[in-house]
Short mmCIF file of C-alpha atoms and ligand atoms in Angstrom, two decimals:
data_model
loop_
_atom_site.label_atom_id
_atom_site.label_comp_id
_atom_site.label_asym_id
_atom_site.label_seq_id
_atom_site.Cartn_x
_atom_site.Cartn_y
_atom_site.Cartn_z
CA MET A 13 0.00 0.00 0.00
CA GLN A 14 1.44 3.36 -1.06
CA LEU A 15 0.84 6.52 0.99
CA PHE A 16 0.45 10.03 -0.48
CA ALA A 17 -0.31 13.35 1.22
CA ILE A 18 -0.86 17.04 0.80
CA PHE A 19 1.23 19.44 2.92
CA GLY A 20 -0.04 22.92 3.73
CA ASP A 21 -0.93 25.52 6.35
CA PRO A 22 -3.93 25.68 6.29
CA VAL A 23 -4.70 22.31 4.76
CA ALA A 24 -8.07 21.29 6.22
CA HIS A 25 -9.89 22.88 3.25
CA SER A 26 -8.05 20.79 0.66
CA ARG A 27 -10.11 18.53 -1.60
CA SER A 28 -7.04 16.71 -2.88
CA PRO A 29 -7.46 13.70 -0.52
CA LEU A 30 -11.04 13.22 -1.76
CA MET A 31 -10.01 13.47 -5.43
CA HIS A 32 -7.01 11.16 -5.27
CA ASN A 33 -8.62 8.57 -2.97
CA HIS A 34 -11.61 8.36 -5.29
CA VAL A 35 -9.27 7.63 -8.21
CA PHE A 36 -7.28 5.04 -6.22
CA LYS A 37 -10.48 3.30 -5.08
CA SER A 38 -12.15 3.39 -8.49
CA LEU A 39 -9.13 1.91 -10.22
CA GLY A 40 -8.24 -0.61 -7.50
CA TYR A 41 -4.86 1.08 -7.03
CA ARG A 42 -3.43 0.10 -3.63
CA ALA A 43 -2.80 3.57 -2.23
CA CYS A 44 -4.16 6.08 0.24
CA TYR A 45 -3.90 9.91 0.26
CA THR A 46 -4.01 11.98 3.47
CA ARG A 47 -3.36 15.56 4.59
CA VAL A 48 -0.54 16.90 6.75
CA HIS A 49 -0.81 20.24 8.51
CA LEU A 50 2.78 21.50 8.32
CA LYS A 51 3.68 24.79 9.97
CA GLU A 52 7.35 24.98 9.00
CA GLY A 53 8.35 24.48 5.38
CA SER A 54 11.90 23.67 6.49
CA ARG A 55 10.55 20.39 7.95
CA LEU A 56 8.93 19.25 4.70
CA ARG A 57 11.63 16.86 3.53
CA GLU A 58 12.16 15.20 6.90
CA THR A 59 8.39 14.80 7.39
CA PHE A 60 7.92 13.35 3.89
CA PHE A 61 10.46 10.57 4.49
CA ARG A 62 9.47 9.96 8.13
CA LEU A 63 5.90 9.23 6.95
CA GLY A 64 7.22 6.90 4.24
CA LEU A 65 5.38 8.76 1.49
CA SER A 66 5.50 7.73 -2.16
CA GLY A 67 4.48 11.20 -3.28
CA ALA A 68 2.85 14.42 -2.15
CA ASN A 69 1.28 17.69 -3.18
CA VAL A 70 2.27 20.95 -1.57
CA THR A 71 0.03 23.95 -1.06
CA VAL A 72 0.14 27.40 0.55
CA PRO A 73 2.67 28.57 1.83
CA HIS A 74 5.28 25.84 1.23
CA LYS A 75 5.76 25.61 -2.56
CA GLU A 76 9.04 27.50 -2.56
CA ALA A 77 10.25 25.45 0.43
CA ALA A 78 9.30 22.32 -1.53
CA TYR A 79 11.60 23.41 -4.35
CA GLU A 80 14.47 23.71 -1.84
CA ALA A 81 13.65 20.29 -0.34
CA CYS A 82 14.12 18.35 -3.60
CA ASP A 83 17.09 16.28 -4.75
CA GLU A 84 16.08 17.01 -8.32
CA VAL A 85 13.55 19.36 -9.90
CA ARG A 86 12.16 18.57 -13.35
CA GLY A 87 10.43 20.40 -16.18
CA PHE A 88 8.59 23.66 -15.72
CA ALA A 89 9.22 23.67 -11.92
CA ARG A 90 12.91 24.32 -12.65
CA THR A 91 12.07 27.48 -14.59
CA VAL A 92 9.87 28.92 -11.86
CA GLY A 93 11.53 27.63 -8.68
CA VAL A 94 8.16 26.47 -7.37
CA VAL A 95 7.19 22.85 -6.68
CA ASN A 96 3.67 21.58 -5.94
CA THR A 97 4.16 17.86 -6.60
CA LEU A 98 6.77 15.58 -5.01
CA VAL A 99 7.58 12.03 -6.05
CA ASN A 100 9.74 9.57 -4.11
CA GLU A 101 11.91 7.99 -6.78
CA ASN A 102 14.00 5.29 -5.10
CA GLY A 103 14.60 7.46 -2.01
CA ARG A 104 15.27 10.64 -4.00
CA LEU A 105 12.82 13.52 -3.80
CA ILE A 106 11.83 14.69 -7.28
CA GLY A 107 9.89 17.95 -7.70
CA TYR A 108 7.40 19.01 -10.39
CA ASN A 109 4.93 21.82 -10.97
CA THR A 110 1.45 20.92 -12.21
CA ASP A 111 -0.37 24.11 -11.09
CA ALA A 112 0.35 26.18 -14.17
CA ASP A 113 -0.85 23.62 -16.69
CA GLY A 114 -3.82 22.94 -14.41
CA PHE A 115 -4.76 26.59 -14.65
CA MET A 116 -4.36 26.69 -18.44
CA PHE A 117 -6.78 23.76 -18.57
CA ALA A 118 -9.23 25.73 -16.42
CA ILE A 119 -9.29 28.89 -18.57
CA ARG A 120 -9.79 27.13 -21.91
CA PRO A 121 -13.52 28.06 -21.91
CA PHE A 122 -12.58 31.78 -21.87
CA GLY A 123 -11.15 31.47 -25.38
CA THR A 124 -8.33 33.71 -26.57
CA ILE A 125 -6.56 35.60 -23.81
CA ARG A 126 -3.87 38.18 -24.56
CA SER A 127 -3.37 40.14 -21.35
CA VAL A 128 -3.54 39.06 -17.71
CA LEU A 129 -3.32 40.81 -14.37
CA VAL A 130 -2.03 38.44 -11.69
CA LEU A 131 -2.94 39.40 -8.13
CA GLY A 132 -0.29 38.11 -5.71
CA ALA A 133 3.39 37.27 -5.97
CA GLY A 134 3.66 33.94 -4.15
CA GLY A 135 4.40 30.47 -5.49
CA THR A 136 1.21 30.17 -7.52
CA ALA A 137 1.71 33.61 -9.08
CA ARG A 138 5.26 32.67 -10.10
CA ALA A 139 4.10 29.49 -11.79
CA LEU A 140 1.14 31.10 -13.55
CA GLY A 141 3.07 34.23 -14.55
CA ALA A 142 5.82 32.21 -16.22
CA ARG A 143 3.30 29.94 -17.95
CA PHE A 144 1.36 32.96 -19.24
CA ARG A 145 4.59 34.45 -20.60
CA ASP A 146 5.34 31.13 -22.34
CA ALA A 147 1.88 31.35 -23.91
CA GLY A 148 2.71 34.86 -25.19
CA PHE A 149 0.36 36.77 -22.88
CA ASP A 150 1.10 40.31 -21.74
CA VAL A 151 1.48 39.82 -17.95
CA ALA A 152 1.24 42.37 -15.13
CA VAL A 153 1.58 41.47 -11.45
CA LEU A 154 0.02 43.35 -8.54
CA ASN A 155 1.05 42.57 -4.97
CA ARG A 156 0.45 44.32 -1.65
CA SER A 157 4.21 44.36 -0.89
CA ALA A 158 7.24 44.88 -3.14
CA GLY A 159 9.55 42.24 -1.62
CA ARG A 160 8.58 39.32 -3.88
CA LEU A 161 8.26 41.21 -7.18
CA GLU A 162 11.85 41.04 -8.42
CA PRO A 163 11.69 37.56 -10.06
CA PHE A 164 8.70 38.77 -12.11
CA ASN A 165 10.59 41.87 -13.31
CA ALA A 166 13.49 39.65 -14.30
CA GLN A 167 11.13 37.67 -16.57
CA GLY A 168 9.85 40.77 -18.32
CA MET A 169 6.53 41.15 -16.52
CA THR A 170 5.25 44.54 -15.38
CA THR A 171 4.99 44.70 -11.59
CA HIS A 172 3.12 47.01 -9.23
CA THR A 173 2.20 47.41 -5.60
CA TRP A 174 -1.14 48.81 -4.51
CA GLU A 175 0.41 52.29 -4.45
CA THR A 176 1.78 52.20 -8.03
CA MET A 177 -0.90 50.30 -9.99
CA PRO A 178 -2.25 52.28 -12.98
CA LEU A 179 -5.77 51.77 -14.33
CA ARG A 180 -5.71 49.74 -17.54
CA SER A 181 -7.73 46.97 -19.13
CA PHE A 182 -6.92 43.24 -19.09
CA ASP A 183 -8.60 40.25 -20.67
CA LEU A 184 -8.30 38.32 -17.41
CA VAL A 185 -7.71 39.18 -13.74
CA VAL A 186 -6.55 36.21 -11.63
CA ASN A 187 -6.46 36.10 -7.86
CA THR A 188 -3.54 33.98 -6.68
CA THR A 189 -3.35 35.55 -3.21
CA SER A 190 -4.63 33.70 -0.17
CA ALA A 191 -6.93 36.65 0.62
CA GLY A 192 -10.40 35.15 0.98
CA LEU A 193 -9.14 31.63 1.66
CA GLU A 194 -9.79 31.73 5.42
CA ASP A 195 -11.11 35.25 5.78
CA GLU A 196 -13.40 37.63 3.91
CA SER A 197 -10.76 40.06 2.62
CA LEU A 198 -10.28 41.27 -0.95
CA PRO A 199 -6.84 40.74 -2.52
CA ALA A 200 -6.44 44.52 -2.97
CA PRO A 201 -8.33 47.59 -1.71
CA ARG A 202 -11.81 47.80 -3.24
CA GLU A 203 -11.19 51.28 -4.68
CA LEU A 204 -8.26 49.86 -6.66
CA LEU A 205 -9.79 46.52 -7.60
CA GLU A 206 -13.25 47.60 -8.69
CA PRO A 207 -12.17 49.81 -11.64
CA LEU A 208 -9.65 47.15 -12.74
CA LEU A 209 -12.30 44.43 -12.69
CA SER A 210 -14.82 46.71 -14.41
CA GLN A 211 -12.48 46.99 -17.39
CA ALA A 212 -11.57 43.26 -17.49
CA ARG A 213 -13.34 40.62 -19.60
CA PHE A 214 -12.98 37.65 -17.22
CA ALA A 215 -12.02 36.92 -13.60
CA ALA A 216 -10.62 33.73 -12.08
CA ASP A 217 -9.68 32.77 -8.54
CA ALA A 218 -7.21 30.05 -7.55
CA ILE A 219 -9.22 29.50 -4.37
CA TYR A 220 -11.96 26.89 -4.64
CA GLY A 221 -14.85 25.63 -2.57
CA LYS A 222 -16.23 29.06 -1.67
CA VAL A 223 -17.32 32.29 -3.28
CA THR A 224 -14.49 34.62 -2.27
CA PRO A 225 -15.01 38.38 -1.88
CA PHE A 226 -12.98 38.72 -5.12
CA LEU A 227 -15.35 36.47 -7.08
CA ARG A 228 -18.37 38.12 -5.48
CA LEU A 229 -17.15 41.54 -6.64
CA ALA A 230 -16.44 40.24 -10.16
CA ALA A 231 -19.92 38.72 -10.35
CA GLU A 232 -21.49 41.97 -9.10
CA LEU A 233 -19.73 43.72 -11.97
CA GLY A 234 -21.19 41.19 -14.40
CA LYS A 235 -17.91 39.47 -15.30
CA PRO A 236 -17.87 35.80 -16.31
CA CYS A 237 -15.75 34.15 -13.61
CA LYS A 238 -14.40 30.82 -12.35
CA ASP A 239 -13.22 29.62 -8.99
CA GLY A 240 -10.17 27.36 -8.62
CA ALA A 241 -12.01 24.03 -8.91
CA ASP A 242 -10.99 23.31 -12.51
CA MET A 243 -7.41 24.37 -11.77
CA LEU A 244 -7.46 21.91 -8.88
CA LEU A 245 -8.81 19.23 -11.20
CA GLY A 246 -6.22 19.97 -13.90
CA GLN A 247 -3.24 19.89 -11.52
CA GLY A 248 -4.65 16.79 -9.81
CA VAL A 249 -4.86 14.83 -13.06
CA LEU A 250 -1.25 15.68 -13.86
CA ALA A 251 -0.13 14.84 -10.30
CA ASN A 252 -1.89 11.46 -10.49
CA HIS A 253 -0.06 10.78 -13.73
CA LEU A 254 3.25 11.33 -11.91
CA PHE A 255 2.22 9.38 -8.76
CA SER A 256 1.11 6.32 -10.71
CA GLY A 257 4.12 6.24 -13.01
CA GLU A 258 1.87 7.31 -15.89
CA SER A 259 -0.11 4.04 -15.70
CA PHE A 260 -3.56 5.53 -16.38
CA ASP A 261 -5.24 7.45 -19.16
CA PRO A 262 -5.47 11.16 -18.10
CA GLU A 263 -8.95 11.49 -19.63
CA GLN A 264 -10.20 8.63 -17.48
CA ILE A 265 -8.56 10.18 -14.38
CA GLU A 266 -10.18 13.54 -15.15
CA LYS A 267 -13.60 11.90 -15.37
CA ILE A 268 -13.18 10.03 -12.07
CA MET A 269 -11.72 13.05 -10.24
CA ARG A 270 -14.58 15.24 -11.42
CA GLU A 271 -17.06 12.74 -9.90
CA SER A 272 -15.48 13.41 -6.48
CA PHE A 273 -16.54 17.08 -6.74
CA ALA A 274 -20.11 15.96 -6.09
CA PHE A 275 -19.19 14.38 -2.69
P1 LIG B 328 1.87 32.03 -1.09
O1 LIG B 328 1.83 32.01 0.40
O2 LIG B 328 3.12 31.61 -1.79
O3 LIG B 328 1.55 33.55 -1.62
C1 LIG B 328 0.49 34.25 -1.05
C2 LIG B 328 0.32 35.60 -1.77
O4 LIG B 328 -0.88 36.18 -1.27
C3 LIG B 328 1.42 36.63 -1.54
O5 LIG B 328 1.61 37.37 -2.72
C4 LIG B 328 0.84 37.53 -0.42
O6 LIG B 328 1.31 38.85 -0.48
C5 LIG B 328 -0.62 37.50 -0.81
N1 LIG B 328 -1.55 37.74 0.29
C6 LIG B 328 -1.78 36.95 1.37
N2 LIG B 328 -2.76 37.48 2.14
C7 LIG B 328 -3.15 38.62 1.51
C8 LIG B 328 -4.14 39.61 1.81
N3 LIG B 328 -4.91 39.53 2.89
N4 LIG B 328 -4.30 40.64 0.93
C9 LIG B 328 -3.55 40.71 -0.19
N5 LIG B 328 -2.58 39.83 -0.51
C10 LIG B 328 -2.39 38.78 0.33
O7 LIG B 328 0.60 31.19 -1.57
P2 LIG B 328 0.42 30.26 -2.86
O8 LIG B 328 0.86 31.01 -4.06
O9 LIG B 328 0.98 28.91 -2.61
O10 LIG B 328 -1.19 30.05 -2.89
C11 LIG B 328 -2.04 31.15 -3.11
C12 LIG B 328 -3.51 30.74 -3.17
O11 LIG B 328 -3.77 29.95 -4.33
C13 LIG B 328 -3.98 29.92 -1.97
O12 LIG B 328 -5.24 30.42 -1.58
C14 LIG B 328 -4.11 28.51 -2.52
O13 LIG B 328 -5.11 27.78 -1.84
C15 LIG B 328 -4.51 28.78 -3.97
N6 LIG B 328 -4.16 27.69 -4.91
C16 LIG B 328 -5.14 26.95 -5.51
C17 LIG B 328 -4.82 25.92 -6.40
C18 LIG B 328 -5.89 25.13 -7.07
O14 LIG B 328 -5.61 24.02 -7.52
N7 LIG B 328 -7.09 25.64 -7.21
C19 LIG B 328 -3.43 25.58 -6.72
C20 LIG B 328 -2.49 26.45 -6.09
C21 LIG B 328 -2.85 27.45 -5.19
P3 LIG B 328 2.72 39.31 0.26
O15 LIG B 328 3.83 38.93 -0.69
O16 LIG B 328 2.54 40.78 0.40
O17 LIG B 328 2.78 38.57 1.56
#
C-alpha cells in the first residue's frame, strides 16, 4: 500500500485527498492519500520521508520550500523555482509543478486571452506568470508588498504594488493571493480593484470551494468568472499521472476526479 499526502498551512480545506482517494479506489490502485498540517516548510523533507510517502502535493505557503527540499527538480518547476508535486523515486525527492498547466486547462472556456493581471506574488503567481509568458500573454503582477516582485521583473513582466498600480484593461484578472481563503478580505483595496475588474473581460480565482469576496465583486460587476475548482482538477490529473508512473489514461482520471466534486 502506497501513501500520499498534501502538505499545507492551512490544509483542512483541501479537496485533494477526496479526489485522489476516489481515483485510487475506483481503479483498485493500492494507495491512500491523506493531509498533513505542516507549519514549517523547512521540515517538509524530513516529514515526507518519516511518513514513508511515495508522493505528495504541496500547497500554501510551502511551494518554494518544496523546491528547496528536492534532490532534483524537473520540467517547468525548474524554470519557476516552485514545486507543488513531489515524487519519491527510489529514495530521492523529485519535484514538479502541475499548477500552471492545471490553470491553463481551467481557462480554456474563456477562449483567446492576450493580457492578464495576476494578483499576488507567491508560489502560484510565479508558476502562472511564467506559464502565461510562455503562452505569449502580456502579464502584469500586482502585490500588496514589493519584496517578492523582483523575479517577475526579471522575466519581463510589469509589476506594481497597490500604491503604483495604474488603471488599464486586461482580458483576465486572476487572484492567486490567499486573501479570501480563510477570511473575507479582498486581494487589494476595493477602490483599486473595482475599476480594474470593471475593465476586465474575465475573472478567475485560484481558491476553490467558496465564493471569495474577489469572485463576489467580479460577479457583481457582471464578469464571467471561475473559482479554482478546474485548476485543482487539472493539476490533480497531472499529479496522479506522476504518482502512478503514468499508468492511467489522463482522460479517465479527469472523469473520475470530477465525480469526487459531487461528494
Ligand atoms: P503564497 O503564500 O506563496 O503567496 C500568497 C500571496 O498572497 C502573496 O503574494 C501575499 O502577499 C498574498 N496575500 C496573502 N494574504 C493577503 C491579503 N490579505 N491581501 C492581499 N494579498 C495577500 O501562496 P500560494 O501562491 O501557494 O497560494 C495562493 C492561493 O492559491 C492559496 O489560496 C491557494 O489555496 C490557492 N491555490 C489553488 C490551487 C488550485 O488548484 N485551485 C493551486 C495552487 C494554489 P505578500 O507577498 O505581500 O505577503
